[in-house]
Amino acid sequence: MSTTLHTFMEIFNSSIDSADGPLKVQKIVIPIIQRDYAQGRETPEITRIRTRFLDSLYTALSEEPITLDFIYGDIDASGVMTPLDGQQRLTTLFLLHWYAAKKEMIAENEYSFLNNFSYETRYSAREFCAELINFMPSFQERLSEEIIDQSWFPLEWKKDPTIHSMLVMIDAISVRFRDMDNIWGRLKDGAVSFYFLPIKDMGLTDELYIKMNSRGKPLTQFEHFKAELERKLKEIDPIRAKSIINKIDIRWTDMLWLYRGNDNVIDDEFLRYFKFICDIICYHENGSPQGRSYDEFFLLNKYFDKNTENVLDHIDTLEKYFDCWCELDGQTPESFLKQFISNEHEPGKIQLRGEIDIFGHCLSSYASSSGRNREFPLNRVVLLYAIITYLLNKNRITTDEFTRRFRIVNNLVRNSEYEVSDSEFRTSGNRLPAILKQVDSIIINGIIDVKINKSFNTAQLVEEAEKYTWIDSHPDQAEKLYELEDHPLLFGQIGIIGLENIDLADRFAVLFTCDLDLVDCALMATGNYSQRERNNWRYQLGTKNPRVQTAWQDLFHKSANYEYDRTKNTLKALLDKTEVFTNEFLNQIIDEYISACESDSVFDIRYYYVKYSSFRPGAYGKYNWDNFKDKPYKLLVMQTGKQISQNSYQPFLYEVDHTDALSRDDYGRKIILGEIYICCENDAYVVKNISDDTEIDRLTIAQNEEGIDTEDRIIKFREYYKRLKLL
């Protein structure tokens, strides 16, 4: 069996190993059964294909060599190679070599092998190739026009679809390669290569290919893939190869049939799952598919070649990963998964965002040849792996054990967004191999293995271990814990409540059915629950917008933010106030707080936040304080999640005037009135001259020894502002 790489130059007169012994290639002939040359068609889709292919060839000649995968066909006793798949690539290579030879004035004896490439599809195509080789263009005009103007080019040839496509491709090659030097030398050095596989060596017959191509229907990528997989497996274990191919044809196809697409075949679905399996193999061997090809033939060579280390383990994985879905006691994969998974909280089930049939989702969305499709992201890779791990070990794992353990994995995945990454360039490296080992330990043994370094989020691993032990001691409260985990603001992490306060879980759930603006104000009235982010200038608070839940989620999930415990203590203090929360009760808390502040003449930042809606815009709950401790009244309300923008504003100004007078250019820090502007300092409103920033007037705010306002600065400024505008 030949697995030797060939170039278009050297394949002529080279010896090809075949089932009939070595055969020397004398000619390449495109047979009558083949369709017309298509890469030069001018449809939008073919234009994209042509551009991408020429870009790949250009890269191969200028940077890194390329292998154009496999070309299948036959070689007869006289050395005539008949490609039954690969016609398009070979024809383009013929035209590229012709262009290089003519452009670089290569000696005729060097490119004479081009005469051994011919078409049998039509007389005109065959004659065109022969005339083209003898023609020397001037390169002074468009090549196709110069060729058409030749006396040997009959006008009726313009109607030949193959010739027309060749002319289009010649022009495209000329445009792409006109500025490249030494094209011929690089082609000669093997910059572009391919494998040729005689079909008889794969146990197949000409009749199959003729049958497929006689109706103009080319062999599918999957059929080529399956033939190559069978060939490779036969080289390793012929008996097992026969068994696996038989499973592909019958058992695995029957299982996948429910997931067939509109084309009524399961080819693409099979290949997507195959790519998923190859990624798992890669992670198991401490690698990363990041930046690696997702071409199925590349993956076959990498993981299933007889010379590949651990190839027998790879074959085991391939077979087991398909077999496990065929052994569901009469259930389909979808019905099996619906036993354990739901999009809502259901007793006995795991709440999962997205498609419940995660296996079917993998089959429909996993990867393309250019890389993993993020419609099936890494968090789903880990979850599907956990399910398969259970299926491969279900003889020693009860259903209840799996449900409980899969919940742990799901919680870890949901709270390890940063960690679930296979990038080799992240600070902590590729964590997926360690993450899959941790999944093995949890699913198979029910153990969170602390000896596995750099897997899931550390804080979440600690919490899951604590919950696992706690449930053993409090089995009657397990469902209460699970319901709390599934709350949309928590998704698995319950530290903001804590196991020690599990009795407050129901109150938490009821609280967040109330008006979120009232919840926000009642929390702030109870205590300063804000968190300072690690950049030290951005602060996180809640939001009244029910569509922006990330603000509350960021607050309730332990991260690199400071003052998480302060948020937790404030929330607990609020939950301790009553067993049943209503909007009326929250309003009562708010009113009592505002009244107390006004009665005591103590107007700290919390008072303004609770009383004035301008402080709570309902965006992302983000605020900018450069120095919260010493200058709490000097802040900006942000309207984005990350950066200060023109929509940001100083709330002590905005509350009084949010017209165009509030300068967007200054991020809402100034109110501009003609030739003056007003800004808010920590202890005063200051009026300045626009031209030179000289201070014109100052409205001082009375404060106590602790630097807290003893008068409502907004009320005071509002009256001052009215008078100022009248001047």
CSV table of C-alpha atoms in Angstrom, one decimal, residues 84-361:
chain,number,residue,atom,x,y,z
A,84,LEU,CA,-11.7,9.1,-9.8
A,85,ASP,CA,-11.5,11.6,-7.0
A,86,GLY,CA,-9.1,14.6,-7.1
A,87,GLN,CA,-9.7,15.8,-10.7
A,88,GLN,CA,-10.2,19.4,-9.6
A,89,ARG,CA,-7.0,19.6,-7.6
A,90,LEU,CA,-4.9,17.9,-10.3
A,91,THR,CA,-6.2,20.2,-13.0
A,92,THR,CA,-5.5,23.3,-10.9
A,93,LEU,CA,-1.9,21.9,-10.3
A,94,PHE,CA,-1.5,21.3,-14.0
A,95,LEU,CA,-2.5,24.9,-14.7
A,96,LEU,CA,-0.2,26.3,-11.9
A,97,HIS,CA,2.8,24.3,-13.3
A,98,TRP,CA,2.0,25.6,-16.8
A,99,TYR,CA,1.9,29.2,-15.6
A,100,ALA,CA,5.1,28.8,-13.6
A,101,ALA,CA,6.9,27.2,-16.6
A,102,LYS,CA,5.8,29.9,-19.0
A,103,LYS,CA,6.3,32.9,-16.7
A,104,GLU,CA,9.8,31.8,-15.6
A,105,MET,CA,10.9,30.7,-19.1
A,106,ILE,CA,11.6,27.1,-17.9
A,107,ALA,CA,13.4,24.9,-20.4
A,108,GLU,CA,10.9,22.8,-22.4
A,109,ASN,CA,12.5,19.5,-21.4
A,110,GLU,CA,11.8,20.4,-17.7
A,111,TYR,CA,8.0,20.8,-18.2
A,112,SER,CA,7.5,18.2,-20.9
A,113,PHE,CA,5.8,16.0,-18.3
A,114,LEU,CA,2.7,18.3,-18.7
A,115,ASN,CA,2.0,16.5,-22.0
A,116,ASN,CA,1.2,13.5,-19.9
A,117,PHE,CA,-1.8,15.1,-18.3
A,118,SER,CA,-5.0,14.9,-20.5
A,119,TYR,CA,-8.8,15.0,-20.5
A,120,GLU,CA,-11.0,12.3,-22.0
A,121,THR,CA,-14.2,14.1,-21.0
A,122,ARG,CA,-14.3,15.9,-24.4
A,123,TYR,CA,-12.1,16.1,-27.5
A,124,SER,CA,-12.0,19.9,-27.1
A,125,ALA,CA,-10.7,19.7,-23.5
A,126,ARG,CA,-8.0,17.2,-24.5
A,127,GLU,CA,-6.9,19.3,-27.5
A,128,PHE,CA,-6.9,22.5,-25.4
A,129,CYS,CA,-4.5,21.1,-22.9
A,130,ALA,CA,-2.1,20.0,-25.6
A,131,GLU,CA,-2.2,23.4,-27.4
A,132,LEU,CA,-1.8,25.2,-24.1
A,133,ILE,CA,1.4,23.4,-23.3
A,134,ASN,CA,2.9,24.5,-26.7
A,135,PHE,CA,1.7,28.1,-26.3
A,136,MET,CA,4.0,30.9,-25.0
A,137,PRO,CA,2.0,33.9,-23.8
A,138,SER,CA,3.5,37.4,-23.9
A,139,PHE,CA,2.1,38.3,-20.4
A,140,GLN,CA,1.3,41.7,-21.8
A,141,GLU,CA,-2.5,41.3,-21.5
A,142,ARG,CA,-5.1,39.2,-19.7
A,143,LEU,CA,-4.0,35.6,-20.3
A,144,SER,CA,-7.4,34.3,-21.1
A,145,GLU,CA,-7.9,37.0,-23.8
A,146,GLU,CA,-4.5,36.3,-25.3
A,147,ILE,CA,-5.3,32.5,-25.5
A,148,ILE,CA,-8.7,33.1,-27.1
A,149,ASP,CA,-7.0,35.3,-29.7
A,150,GLN,CA,-4.8,32.4,-30.9
A,151,SER,CA,-5.5,30.8,-34.3
A,152,TRP,CA,-5.5,27.4,-32.8
A,153,PHE,CA,-8.4,28.3,-30.4
A,154,PRO,CA,-11.8,27.7,-32.2
A,155,LEU,CA,-14.5,30.0,-31.0
A,156,GLU,CA,-16.8,27.1,-30.1
A,157,TRP,CA,-14.3,26.1,-27.4
A,158,LYS,CA,-15.5,29.2,-25.4
A,159,LYS,CA,-18.7,27.2,-24.9
A,160,ASP,CA,-16.9,24.2,-23.4
A,161,PRO,CA,-17.5,24.4,-19.6
A,162,THR,CA,-14.1,22.8,-18.8
A,163,ILE,CA,-12.1,25.1,-21.1
A,164,HIS,CA,-14.0,28.1,-19.8
A,165,SER,CA,-13.3,27.1,-16.2
A,166,MET,CA,-9.6,26.6,-17.1
A,167,LEU,CA,-9.4,30.1,-18.6
A,168,VAL,CA,-10.9,31.6,-15.5
A,169,MET,CA,-8.5,29.7,-13.3
A,170,ILE,CA,-5.5,30.7,-15.4
A,171,ASP,CA,-6.5,34.4,-14.9
A,172,ALA,CA,-7.0,33.8,-11.2
A,173,ILE,CA,-3.5,32.1,-10.9
A,174,SER,CA,-2.0,35.0,-12.8
A,175,VAL,CA,-3.5,37.6,-10.5
A,176,ARG,CA,-2.5,35.7,-7.3
A,177,PHE,CA,1.0,34.7,-8.3
A,178,ARG,CA,2.2,37.5,-10.6
A,179,ASP,CA,4.4,39.0,-7.9
A,180,MET,CA,6.0,35.7,-6.8
A,181,ASP,CA,9.4,34.7,-7.9
A,182,ASN,CA,10.8,31.2,-8.3
A,183,ILE,CA,7.4,29.4,-8.4
A,184,TRP,CA,8.9,26.6,-10.4
A,185,GLY,CA,11.7,26.0,-8.0
A,186,ARG,CA,9.4,25.9,-5.0
A,187,LEU,CA,7.1,23.4,-6.7
A,188,LYS,CA,10.1,21.3,-7.6
A,189,ASP,CA,11.2,21.3,-3.9
A,190,GLY,CA,7.9,19.8,-2.9
A,191,ALA,CA,5.9,22.8,-1.6
A,192,VAL,CA,2.7,21.1,-2.8
A,193,SER,CA,2.2,17.4,-2.4
A,194,PHE,CA,-0.6,14.7,-2.2
A,195,TYR,CA,-1.1,11.0,-1.6
A,196,PHE,CA,-2.4,8.8,-4.3
A,197,LEU,CA,-4.3,5.7,-3.2
A,198,PRO,CA,-5.2,3.0,-5.7
A,199,ILE,CA,-8.8,2.0,-4.9
A,200,LYS,CA,-8.1,-1.8,-5.2
A,201,ASP,CA,-5.8,-1.5,-2.3
A,202,MET,CA,-8.7,-0.4,-0.2
A,203,GLY,CA,-10.8,-3.5,-1.1
A,204,LEU,CA,-13.0,-1.4,-3.3
A,205,THR,CA,-13.8,-1.8,-7.0
A,206,ASP,CA,-13.9,0.5,-10.0
A,207,GLU,CA,-17.7,-0.2,-10.2
A,208,LEU,CA,-18.4,1.6,-7.0
A,209,TYR,CA,-16.7,4.8,-8.3
A,210,ILE,CA,-18.1,4.5,-11.7
A,211,LYS,CA,-21.6,4.0,-10.3
A,212,MET,CA,-21.2,7.1,-8.1
A,213,ASN,CA,-19.7,9.2,-10.9
A,214,SER,CA,-21.8,8.0,-13.8
A,215,ARG,CA,-24.7,10.2,-12.6
A,216,GLY,CA,-22.3,13.1,-11.9
A,217,LYS,CA,-22.4,12.4,-8.2
A,218,PRO,CA,-18.9,12.6,-6.7
A,219,LEU,CA,-17.9,10.4,-3.9
A,220,THR,CA,-18.6,12.0,-0.5
A,221,GLN,CA,-15.9,13.0,1.9
A,222,PHE,CA,-17.3,10.5,4.3
A,223,GLU,CA,-16.9,7.6,1.8
A,224,HIS,CA,-13.3,8.6,1.3
A,225,PHE,CA,-12.8,8.9,5.1
A,226,LYS,CA,-14.4,5.5,5.8
A,227,ALA,CA,-12.2,3.8,3.1
A,228,GLU,CA,-9.1,5.4,4.6
A,229,LEU,CA,-10.1,4.4,8.1
A,230,GLU,CA,-10.6,0.8,7.0
A,231,ARG,CA,-7.2,0.8,5.3
A,232,LYS,CA,-5.5,2.1,8.4
A,233,LEU,CA,-7.3,-0.3,10.7
A,234,LYS,CA,-6.5,-3.3,8.4
A,235,GLU,CA,-2.8,-2.4,8.7
A,236,ILE,CA,-3.1,-2.7,12.5
A,237,ASP,CA,-5.7,-5.5,13.1
A,238,PRO,CA,-7.6,-6.8,10.1
A,239,ILE,CA,-10.2,-8.7,12.2
A,240,ARG,CA,-11.0,-5.6,14.3
A,241,ALA,CA,-11.0,-3.5,11.2
A,242,LYS,CA,-13.8,-5.6,9.7
A,243,SER,CA,-15.8,-5.4,13.0
A,244,ILE,CA,-15.5,-1.7,13.2
A,245,ILE,CA,-16.5,-1.1,9.6
A,246,ASN,CA,-19.4,-3.4,10.1
A,247,LYS,CA,-20.5,-1.3,13.1
A,248,ILE,CA,-20.2,1.9,11.1
A,249,ASP,CA,-22.4,0.4,8.4
A,250,ILE,CA,-25.1,-1.1,10.7
A,251,ARG,CA,-25.0,-0.5,14.4
A,252,TRP,CA,-23.6,3.0,14.6
A,253,THR,CA,-25.5,4.1,11.6
A,254,ASP,CA,-28.8,2.9,13.2
A,255,MET,CA,-28.0,4.8,16.3
A,256,LEU,CA,-27.1,8.0,14.4
A,257,TRP,CA,-30.0,7.7,12.0
A,258,LEU,CA,-32.3,9.7,14.4
A,259,TYR,CA,-29.9,12.6,13.9
A,260,ARG,CA,-29.6,12.6,10.2
A,261,GLY,CA,-29.8,16.0,8.4
A,262,ASN,CA,-31.9,17.1,5.5
A,263,ASP,CA,-29.6,15.2,3.2
A,264,ASN,CA,-31.0,12.0,4.8
A,265,VAL,CA,-27.5,10.7,5.6
A,266,ILE,CA,-25.5,10.7,8.8
A,267,ASP,CA,-22.0,11.4,7.2
A,268,ASP,CA,-21.5,14.8,8.7
A,269,GLU,CA,-22.9,13.8,12.1
A,270,PHE,CA,-20.4,10.9,12.2
A,271,LEU,CA,-17.5,13.0,11.3
A,272,ARG,CA,-18.3,15.7,13.9
A,273,TYR,CA,-18.5,13.1,16.7
A,274,PHE,CA,-15.2,11.6,15.4
A,275,LYS,CA,-13.6,15.0,15.7
A,276,PHE,CA,-14.9,15.3,19.3
A,277,ILE,CA,-13.4,11.9,20.1
A,278,CYS,CA,-10.0,12.9,18.6
A,279,ASP,CA,-10.1,16.0,20.8
A,280,ILE,CA,-10.7,13.8,23.9
A,281,ILE,CA,-7.8,11.6,22.8
A,282,CYS,CA,-5.6,14.7,22.5
A,283,TYR,CA,-6.5,15.9,26.0
A,284,HIS,CA,-6.0,12.5,27.5
A,285,GLU,CA,-2.4,12.7,26.2
A,286,ASN,CA,-1.9,16.2,27.8
A,287,GLY,CA,-2.2,18.0,24.4
A,288,SER,CA,-4.4,20.7,23.0
A,289,PRO,CA,-6.1,20.9,19.6
A,290,GLN,CA,-5.7,24.6,19.7
A,291,GLY,CA,-4.4,25.7,16.3
A,292,ARG,CA,-4.4,22.1,15.1
A,293,SER,CA,-6.2,21.0,11.8
A,294,TYR,CA,-9.7,19.6,12.1
A,295,ASP,CA,-9.5,17.9,8.8
A,296,GLU,CA,-10.7,14.4,9.3
A,297,PHE,CA,-7.9,12.9,7.1
A,298,PHE,CA,-5.3,14.8,9.2
A,299,LEU,CA,-6.9,13.4,12.3
A,300,LEU,CA,-6.8,9.9,10.9
A,301,ASN,CA,-3.1,10.1,10.2
A,302,LYS,CA,-2.4,11.7,13.6
A,303,TYR,CA,-4.3,9.3,15.8
A,304,PHE,CA,-5.0,6.1,13.9
A,305,ASP,CA,-1.9,5.4,11.8
A,306,LYS,CA,-0.1,2.2,12.6
A,307,ASN,CA,3.0,4.1,13.6
A,308,THR,CA,1.2,6.3,16.1
A,309,GLU,CA,2.0,5.8,19.7
A,310,ASN,CA,-0.9,4.4,21.7
A,311,VAL,CA,-2.8,3.7,18.5
A,312,LEU,CA,-4.6,0.7,20.1
A,313,ASP,CA,-5.8,2.9,22.9
A,314,HIS,CA,-7.1,5.3,20.3
A,315,ILE,CA,-9.0,2.6,18.5
A,316,ASP,CA,-10.5,1.5,21.9
A,317,THR,CA,-11.7,5.0,22.6
A,318,LEU,CA,-13.2,5.3,19.1
A,319,GLU,CA,-15.1,2.1,19.4
A,320,LYS,CA,-16.2,2.6,23.0
A,321,TYR,CA,-17.4,6.1,22.5
A,322,PHE,CA,-19.7,5.0,19.7
A,323,ASP,CA,-20.8,1.7,21.3
A,324,CYS,CA,-21.9,3.3,24.6
A,325,TRP,CA,-24.7,5.2,22.8
A,326,CYS,CA,-25.9,1.9,21.3
A,327,GLU,CA,-26.3,0.2,24.7
A,328,LEU,CA,-29.0,2.3,26.4
A,329,ASP,CA,-31.5,-0.6,26.9
A,330,GLY,CA,-33.8,0.4,24.0
A,331,GLN,CA,-33.7,4.1,24.7
A,332,THR,CA,-32.6,6.8,22.3
A,333,PRO,CA,-29.7,9.1,23.5
A,334,GLU,CA,-32.2,11.9,23.7
A,335,SER,CA,-34.7,10.0,25.9
A,336,PHE,CA,-31.9,8.7,28.1
A,337,LEU,CA,-30.5,12.3,28.6
A,338,LYS,CA,-34.0,13.7,29.4
A,339,GLN,CA,-34.1,11.3,32.4
A,340,PHE,CA,-31.3,13.3,34.0
A,341,ILE,CA,-31.3,16.8,32.5
A,342,SER,CA,-33.8,19.7,32.4
A,343,ASN,CA,-33.7,23.3,31.4
A,344,GLU,CA,-35.6,24.2,34.6
A,345,HIS,CA,-35.2,23.0,38.2
A,346,GLU,CA,-36.8,19.6,38.6
A,347,PRO,CA,-36.3,17.3,41.6
A,348,GLY,CA,-33.9,14.5,40.6
A,349,LYS,CA,-32.6,16.3,37.5
A,350,ILE,CA,-29.7,18.5,36.7
A,351,GLN,CA,-30.4,22.0,35.3
A,352,LEU,CA,-28.6,22.6,32.1
A,353,ARG,CA,-28.6,25.7,30.0
A,354,GLY,CA,-29.0,25.0,26.3
A,355,GLU,CA,-30.0,21.9,24.4
A,356,ILE,CA,-30.8,18.9,26.7
A,357,ASP,CA,-29.7,16.4,24.1
A,358,ILE,CA,-26.0,17.3,24.4
A,359,PHE,CA,-25.0,14.3,22.3
A,360,GLY,CA,-27.2,15.4,19.4
A,361,HIS,CA,-25.9,19.0,19.8
